mmCIF file of C-alpha atoms in Angstrom:
data_model
loop_
_atom_site.group_PDB
_atom_site.id
_atom_site.type_symbol
_atom_site.label_atom_id
_atom_site.label_comp_id
_atom_site.label_asym_id
_atom_site.label_seq_id
_atom_site.Cartn_x
_atom_site.Cartn_y
_atom_site.Cartn_z
ATOM 1 C CA MET A 48 110.831 93.530 102.148
ATOM 2 C CA LEU A 49 111.527 95.286 98.541
ATOM 3 C CA ALA A 50 113.293 92.160 97.921
ATOM 4 C CA ILE A 51 111.055 89.902 98.186
ATOM 5 C CA GLU A 52 108.063 92.049 96.604
ATOM 6 C CA LEU A 53 110.212 92.215 93.327
ATOM 7 C CA GLN A 54 110.807 88.124 93.241
ATOM 8 C CA TRP A 55 106.983 88.478 93.542
ATOM 9 C CA ILE A 56 106.356 90.963 90.635
ATOM 10 C CA GLU A 57 109.454 89.814 88.553
ATOM 11 C CA ARG A 58 106.989 86.400 87.769
ATOM 12 C CA ALA A 59 104.208 88.550 86.014
ATOM 13 C CA ASP A 60 104.021 88.370 82.802
ATOM 14 C CA LEU A 61 103.021 92.078 82.414
ATOM 15 C CA CYS A 62 103.404 94.512 85.531
ATOM 16 C CA ILE A 63 100.942 97.253 85.288
ATOM 17 C CA HIS A 64 101.271 100.630 87.290
ATOM 18 C CA LEU A 65 99.025 103.459 87.862
ATOM 19 C CA ASN A 66 101.305 106.517 88.080
ATOM 20 C CA SER A 67 104.187 107.575 86.116
ATOM 21 C CA GLU A 68 106.725 107.655 89.104
ATOM 22 C CA GLU A 69 106.184 103.938 89.666
ATOM 23 C CA TYR A 70 106.249 102.982 86.571
ATOM 24 C CA ALA A 71 109.496 104.553 85.758
ATOM 25 C CA THR A 72 110.799 103.145 89.375
ATOM 26 C CA PHE A 73 109.840 99.799 88.503
ATOM 27 C CA GLY A 74 110.727 100.215 85.039
ATOM 28 C CA GLU A 75 114.947 100.848 86.777
ATOM 29 C CA LEU A 76 114.258 98.151 89.077
ATOM 30 C CA LEU A 77 113.010 95.005 86.993
ATOM 31 C CA PRO A 78 114.418 96.469 83.453
ATOM 32 C CA GLN A 79 113.689 92.335 82.048
ATOM 33 C CA SER A 80 110.207 92.439 82.892
ATOM 34 C CA ARG A 81 107.638 94.059 81.021
ATOM 35 C CA HIS A 82 105.679 97.344 82.097
ATOM 36 C CA LYS A 83 102.565 99.071 81.192
ATOM 37 C CA LEU A 84 100.773 102.332 82.056
ATOM 38 C CA ILE A 85 97.515 102.537 82.543
ATOM 39 C CA TYR A 86 95.919 104.959 85.017
ATOM 40 C CA PRO A 87 93.447 104.382 87.066
ATOM 41 C CA SER A 88 89.362 105.206 86.682
ATOM 42 C CA ILE A 89 88.505 107.631 89.112
ATOM 43 C CA ALA A 90 84.775 108.424 89.299
ATOM 44 C CA PRO A 91 84.040 112.321 88.314
ATOM 45 C CA VAL A 92 82.590 114.874 90.247
ATOM 46 C CA ALA A 93 79.380 116.769 89.257
ATOM 47 C CA PRO A 94 80.500 120.159 87.394
ATOM 48 C CA PRO A 95 78.083 122.552 89.850
ATOM 49 C CA PRO A 96 76.495 125.362 87.092
ATOM 50 C CA ASN A 97 76.939 128.275 89.997
ATOM 51 C CA GLY A 98 79.043 128.034 92.999
ATOM 52 C CA ASP A 99 80.587 130.366 94.683
ATOM 53 C CA GLN A 100 83.001 128.826 96.861
ATOM 54 C CA ALA A 101 87.186 128.322 97.343
ATOM 55 C CA ILE A 102 87.354 124.330 98.481
ATOM 56 C CA PHE A 103 89.997 122.045 99.692
ATOM 57 C CA VAL A 104 89.071 118.782 100.113
ATOM 58 C CA ALA A 105 91.398 116.273 101.711
ATOM 59 C CA GLY A 106 91.588 113.280 104.092
ATOM 60 C CA ASP A 107 93.213 112.816 107.663
ATOM 61 C CA ASN A 108 96.718 112.002 106.710
ATOM 62 C CA ALA A 109 100.121 113.343 107.361
ATOM 63 C CA ALA A 110 100.650 114.810 104.097
ATOM 64 C CA ASN A 111 97.162 116.610 103.745
ATOM 65 C CA TYR A 112 97.967 117.950 106.990
ATOM 66 C CA ILE A 113 101.461 119.605 106.215
ATOM 67 C CA SER A 114 99.475 120.836 103.081
ATOM 68 C CA VAL A 115 96.391 122.249 105.343
ATOM 69 C CA ARG A 116 99.266 124.003 107.886
ATOM 70 C CA TRP A 117 100.918 125.630 105.285
ATOM 71 C CA PHE A 118 97.536 126.726 103.509
ATOM 72 C CA LEU A 119 95.972 128.540 106.784
ATOM 73 C CA LYS A 120 99.149 130.348 108.216
ATOM 74 C CA TYR A 121 100.097 131.484 105.015
ATOM 75 C CA ILE A 122 97.687 131.911 102.282
ATOM 76 C CA VAL A 123 94.393 132.367 103.968
ATOM 77 C CA PRO A 124 95.749 135.692 105.689
ATOM 78 C CA HIS A 125 96.204 137.114 102.054
ATOM 79 C CA VAL A 126 92.792 135.873 101.191
ATOM 80 C CA PRO A 127 90.834 137.303 104.122
ATOM 81 C CA GLU A 128 87.214 138.145 101.570
ATOM 82 C CA MET A 129 87.548 135.206 100.043
ATOM 83 C CA SER A 130 84.984 132.239 101.256
ATOM 84 C CA ILE A 131 86.486 129.098 101.335
ATOM 85 C CA SER A 132 85.316 125.572 102.836
ATOM 86 C CA ILE A 133 87.647 122.734 103.820
ATOM 87 C CA PHE A 134 85.652 119.555 103.717
ATOM 88 C CA GLY A 135 86.906 116.079 104.529
ATOM 89 C CA ASP A 136 88.206 114.604 108.093
ATOM 90 C CA ILE A 137 91.176 116.699 107.735
ATOM 91 C CA ALA A 138 89.468 118.768 110.197
ATOM 92 C CA ASP A 139 90.399 115.936 112.827
ATOM 93 C CA GLY A 140 93.950 116.338 112.265
ATOM 94 C CA VAL A 141 94.176 119.673 112.351
ATOM 95 C CA LYS A 142 92.298 119.461 115.539
ATOM 96 C CA ARG A 143 94.901 116.481 117.163
ATOM 97 C CA ARG A 144 98.125 118.178 116.128
ATOM 98 C CA ASP A 145 97.361 121.726 115.975
ATOM 99 C CA ARG A 146 94.561 122.672 118.288
ATOM 100 C CA PRO A 147 95.104 126.512 118.605
ATOM 101 C CA LEU A 148 95.425 126.155 114.091
ATOM 102 C CA TYR A 149 91.897 124.455 114.223
ATOM 103 C CA GLU A 150 90.506 127.128 116.691
ATOM 104 C CA LYS A 151 91.469 130.008 114.866
ATOM 105 C CA HIS A 152 90.092 128.451 111.032
ATOM 106 C CA ARG A 153 87.614 126.592 112.132
ATOM 107 C CA ASN A 154 84.838 128.628 110.504
ATOM 108 C CA LEU A 155 86.423 126.999 107.214
ATOM 109 C CA PHE A 156 86.180 123.643 107.935
ATOM 110 C CA ARG A 157 82.670 121.388 107.239
ATOM 111 C CA GLY A 158 83.881 118.178 108.059
ATOM 112 C CA ARG A 159 83.933 114.386 106.630
ATOM 113 C CA ILE A 160 80.650 114.116 104.458
ATOM 114 C CA ALA A 161 79.017 111.336 102.972
ATOM 115 C CA ASP A 162 78.579 112.339 99.239
ATOM 116 C CA LYS A 163 81.720 113.576 97.413
ATOM 117 C CA ASP A 164 79.513 115.588 94.867
ATOM 118 C CA ALA A 165 78.167 117.614 98.171
ATOM 119 C CA ALA A 166 81.455 119.059 98.664
ATOM 120 C CA TYR A 167 81.622 120.396 94.740
ATOM 121 C CA ALA A 168 78.252 121.136 94.556
ATOM 122 C CA ASP A 169 78.908 125.624 95.238
ATOM 123 C CA ALA A 170 82.495 124.792 94.323
ATOM 124 C CA ALA A 171 83.699 127.473 91.837
ATOM 125 C CA ILE A 172 87.367 127.083 92.446
ATOM 126 C CA ILE A 173 89.192 123.859 93.595
ATOM 127 C CA LEU A 174 92.003 124.367 95.936
ATOM 128 C CA LEU A 175 94.839 121.974 95.724
ATOM 129 C CA PRO A 176 97.968 123.596 98.057
ATOM 130 C CA THR A 177 99.676 120.358 98.088
ATOM 131 C CA ARG A 178 103.346 120.572 99.779
ATOM 132 C CA GLU A 179 104.028 116.253 100.543
ATOM 133 C CA GLY A 180 102.583 112.956 99.335
ATOM 134 C CA HIS A 181 103.439 110.226 96.660
ATOM 135 C CA GLY A 182 101.698 108.649 93.896
ATOM 136 C CA LEU A 183 98.616 110.045 92.086
ATOM 137 C CA SER A 184 96.705 112.538 93.866
ATOM 138 C CA ILE A 185 92.895 111.152 93.979
ATOM 139 C CA LYS A 186 91.737 114.812 94.854
ATOM 140 C CA THR A 187 93.926 116.048 92.172
ATOM 141 C CA VAL A 188 91.492 113.968 89.418
ATOM 142 C CA GLU A 189 88.727 114.470 90.688
ATOM 143 C CA ALA A 190 89.734 118.401 90.716
ATOM 144 C CA LEU A 191 90.234 117.635 87.195
ATOM 145 C CA SER A 192 86.918 115.751 86.364
ATOM 146 C CA SER A 193 85.136 118.978 87.749
ATOM 147 C CA GLY A 194 86.076 121.198 84.633
ATOM 148 C CA LEU A 195 86.600 124.113 87.572
ATOM 149 C CA PRO A 196 89.595 126.649 87.709
ATOM 150 C CA VAL A 197 92.080 124.984 89.531
ATOM 151 C CA ILE A 198 94.982 126.297 91.684
ATOM 152 C CA ALA A 199 97.707 124.104 92.803
ATOM 153 C CA THR A 200 100.936 123.394 93.637
ATOM 154 C CA SER A 201 103.449 121.445 91.048
ATOM 155 C CA LYS A 202 103.146 118.817 93.739
ATOM 156 C CA ALA A 203 99.099 118.207 93.562
ATOM 157 C CA PHE A 204 100.095 117.183 89.543
ATOM 158 C CA ARG A 205 102.918 114.361 90.614
ATOM 159 C CA GLY A 206 102.717 110.888 88.618
ATOM 160 C CA MET A 207 100.629 112.471 86.021
ATOM 161 C CA GLU A 208 103.624 113.317 83.452
ATOM 162 C CA ILE A 209 101.652 116.675 82.149
ATOM 163 C CA ASP A 210 102.778 119.717 82.378
ATOM 164 C CA PRO A 211 100.065 121.239 84.076
ATOM 165 C CA SER A 212 100.655 124.962 82.998
ATOM 166 C CA ARG A 213 99.330 124.000 79.455
ATOM 167 C CA LEU A 214 96.076 123.691 80.788
ATOM 168 C CA ARG A 215 94.422 127.122 80.715
ATOM 169 C CA ASN A 216 92.089 126.558 83.809
ATOM 170 C CA VAL A 217 94.938 125.470 85.833
ATOM 171 C CA TYR A 218 97.122 128.099 87.973
ATOM 172 C CA ILE A 219 100.000 126.874 89.466
ATOM 173 C CA ALA A 220 101.393 128.611 92.545
ATOM 174 C CA ASN A 221 104.497 127.210 94.341
ATOM 175 C CA ASP A 222 104.929 129.897 96.516
ATOM 176 C CA ALA A 223 102.359 131.669 99.449
ATOM 177 C CA SER A 224 101.740 134.479 98.183
ATOM 178 C CA GLU A 225 101.680 133.773 94.524
ATOM 179 C CA PHE A 226 98.751 130.773 95.254
ATOM 180 C CA ALA A 227 97.025 133.657 97.290
ATOM 181 C CA ALA A 228 97.112 136.193 94.032
ATOM 182 C CA ALA A 229 95.675 133.069 92.034
ATOM 183 C CA MET A 230 92.680 132.417 94.010
ATOM 184 C CA ILE A 231 92.280 136.365 93.843
ATOM 185 C CA LYS A 232 92.575 136.578 90.054
ATOM 186 C CA CYS A 233 90.870 133.059 89.639
ATOM 187 C CA ARG A 234 87.575 133.968 91.771
ATOM 188 C CA ALA A 235 86.922 136.838 88.951
ATOM 189 C CA MET A 236 87.466 134.402 85.948
ATOM 190 C CA SER A 237 85.420 131.286 87.364
ATOM 191 C CA GLU A 238 82.081 133.445 86.322
ATOM 192 C CA ARG A 239 83.175 132.732 82.812
ATOM 193 C CA SER A 240 84.029 129.425 82.807
ATOM 194 C CA VAL A 241 82.549 126.117 80.873
ATOM 195 C CA PRO A 242 83.549 123.556 83.240
ATOM 196 C CA VAL A 243 82.191 120.818 80.663
ATOM 197 C CA ALA A 244 84.304 122.491 77.993
ATOM 198 C CA SER A 245 87.071 123.558 79.855
ATOM 199 C CA ASP A 246 90.981 121.514 79.023
ATOM 200 C CA THR A 247 90.414 119.644 82.734
ATOM 201 C CA ARG A 248 87.593 117.765 81.804
ATOM 202 C CA ALA A 249 88.491 116.791 78.608
ATOM 203 C CA LEU A 250 92.406 115.541 80.268
ATOM 204 C CA TYR A 251 90.273 113.458 83.015
ATOM 205 C CA GLU A 252 88.098 112.205 80.105
ATOM 206 C CA GLU A 253 91.338 111.134 77.920
ATOM 207 C CA ARG A 254 92.891 109.604 80.908
ATOM 208 C CA TYR A 255 91.100 108.843 83.588
ATOM 209 C CA SER A 256 87.582 107.942 83.044
ATOM 210 C CA LEU A 257 86.131 104.442 83.329
ATOM 211 C CA GLU A 258 86.131 104.039 79.272
ATOM 212 C CA GLY A 259 88.748 104.709 79.011
ATOM 213 C CA PHE A 260 90.744 102.442 81.491
ATOM 214 C CA ALA A 261 88.409 99.531 80.649
ATOM 215 C CA ARG A 262 89.418 99.933 76.518
ATOM 216 C CA ARG A 263 93.025 100.373 77.833
ATOM 217 C CA LEU A 264 93.064 97.117 80.309
ATOM 218 C CA GLY A 265 91.467 95.517 77.624
ATOM 219 C CA ASP A 266 93.406 95.931 75.024
ATOM 220 C CA VAL A 267 96.547 95.137 77.176
ATOM 221 C CA ALA A 268 94.434 91.894 78.465
ATOM 222 C CA CYS A 269 94.105 90.910 74.501
ATOM 223 C CA LYS A 270 97.538 91.467 73.866
ATOM 224 C CA LEU A 271 98.495 89.508 76.619
ATOM 225 C CA MET A 272 96.633 86.594 75.531
ATOM 226 C CA VAL A 273 97.645 86.474 71.441
ATOM 227 C CA ASP A 274 101.025 86.304 72.918
ATOM 228 C CA ASP A 275 100.767 83.821 75.148
ATOM 229 C CA PRO A 276 102.399 80.575 73.778
ATOM 230 C CA ARG A 277 99.729 78.256 76.404
ATOM 231 C CA THR A 278 96.826 79.856 74.462
ATOM 232 C CA PRO A 279 95.203 77.673 71.654
ATOM 233 C CA LEU A 280 95.181 80.029 68.433
ATOM 234 C CA ASP A 281 93.930 76.887 65.690
ATOM 235 C CA ALA A 282 90.525 78.059 64.507
ATOM 236 C CA GLY A 283 88.907 74.556 65.574
ATOM 237 C CA TYR A 284 89.661 74.744 68.969
ATOM 238 C CA ARG A 285 89.405 76.709 72.326
ATOM 239 C CA LYS A 286 88.393 76.557 75.587
ATOM 240 C CA THR A 287 85.581 78.427 77.264
ATOM 241 C CA ALA A 288 85.533 79.753 80.607
ATOM 242 C CA THR A 289 84.412 75.974 81.625
ATOM 243 C CA GLY A 290 86.996 74.517 80.199
ATOM 244 C CA ALA A 291 84.519 73.086 77.556
ATOM 245 C CA SER A 292 85.778 72.556 74.052
ATOM 246 C CA THR A 293 84.108 74.235 71.304
ATOM 247 C CA ASP A 294 85.312 72.061 68.501
ATOM 248 C CA PRO A 295 82.348 71.071 66.504
ATOM 249 C CA ALA A 296 83.664 67.354 66.148
ATOM 250 C CA ARG A 297 84.298 67.543 69.917
ATOM 251 C CA ARG A 298 80.761 68.317 71.220
ATOM 252 C CA HIS A 299 78.702 65.777 72.331
ATOM 253 C CA SER A 300 75.108 65.551 72.335
ATOM 254 C CA PRO A 301 73.011 65.902 75.461
ATOM 255 C CA ALA A 302 72.739 62.215 75.922
ATOM 256 C CA ASP A 303 76.311 61.374 75.624
#
């Protein structure tokens, strides 16, 4: 299957990749092809003014279940006084895979919501206890866009090719006890945070906003058209979208 996929991909004039892991992998698999890394545009979430919740947003898949299970079993017991909300249909996944664990923590689950901004409406801290996963994490980018303090494992930043420790409102904790300690510390600091002026919000605007995505994609498209030997480049003639000529000498009157 991979061989067939590569045969199709190598026909492309340019391969655009959405995360750094994919970019590196296909660069090795198809070294003769041209590759470009353009991070996808992901809609931002509205930074809340005065939230008081530590929130975790996750869909129902195996990787998220592993992450939520680790969070519930090894982190939650160390932060008994913290207000925590888990949004998304991961609640169904936990209930299906480990009913006792779900029942023990059912008060934390808020279930699926139609408007994702509603999940962040009362957030003071965003939790990313990611243990498994591949490709760029959408919920990590959403967390960045909020500008709020983020507590995460290193795995949450996969495919981004950045050092999250340089972001002043991100706290990396790969150990359960460290994660819990960071939650307690971050709760006090979140009251002094200014989401729109944060490092994570600036990173989001630079890499994942619609404007940035459109600009980078437009630059690539223009370069492809210039480099394409099939594109007519003389000033007197070019084709429109309909194939009509713009050469004044070749125009016809409406009566023709």
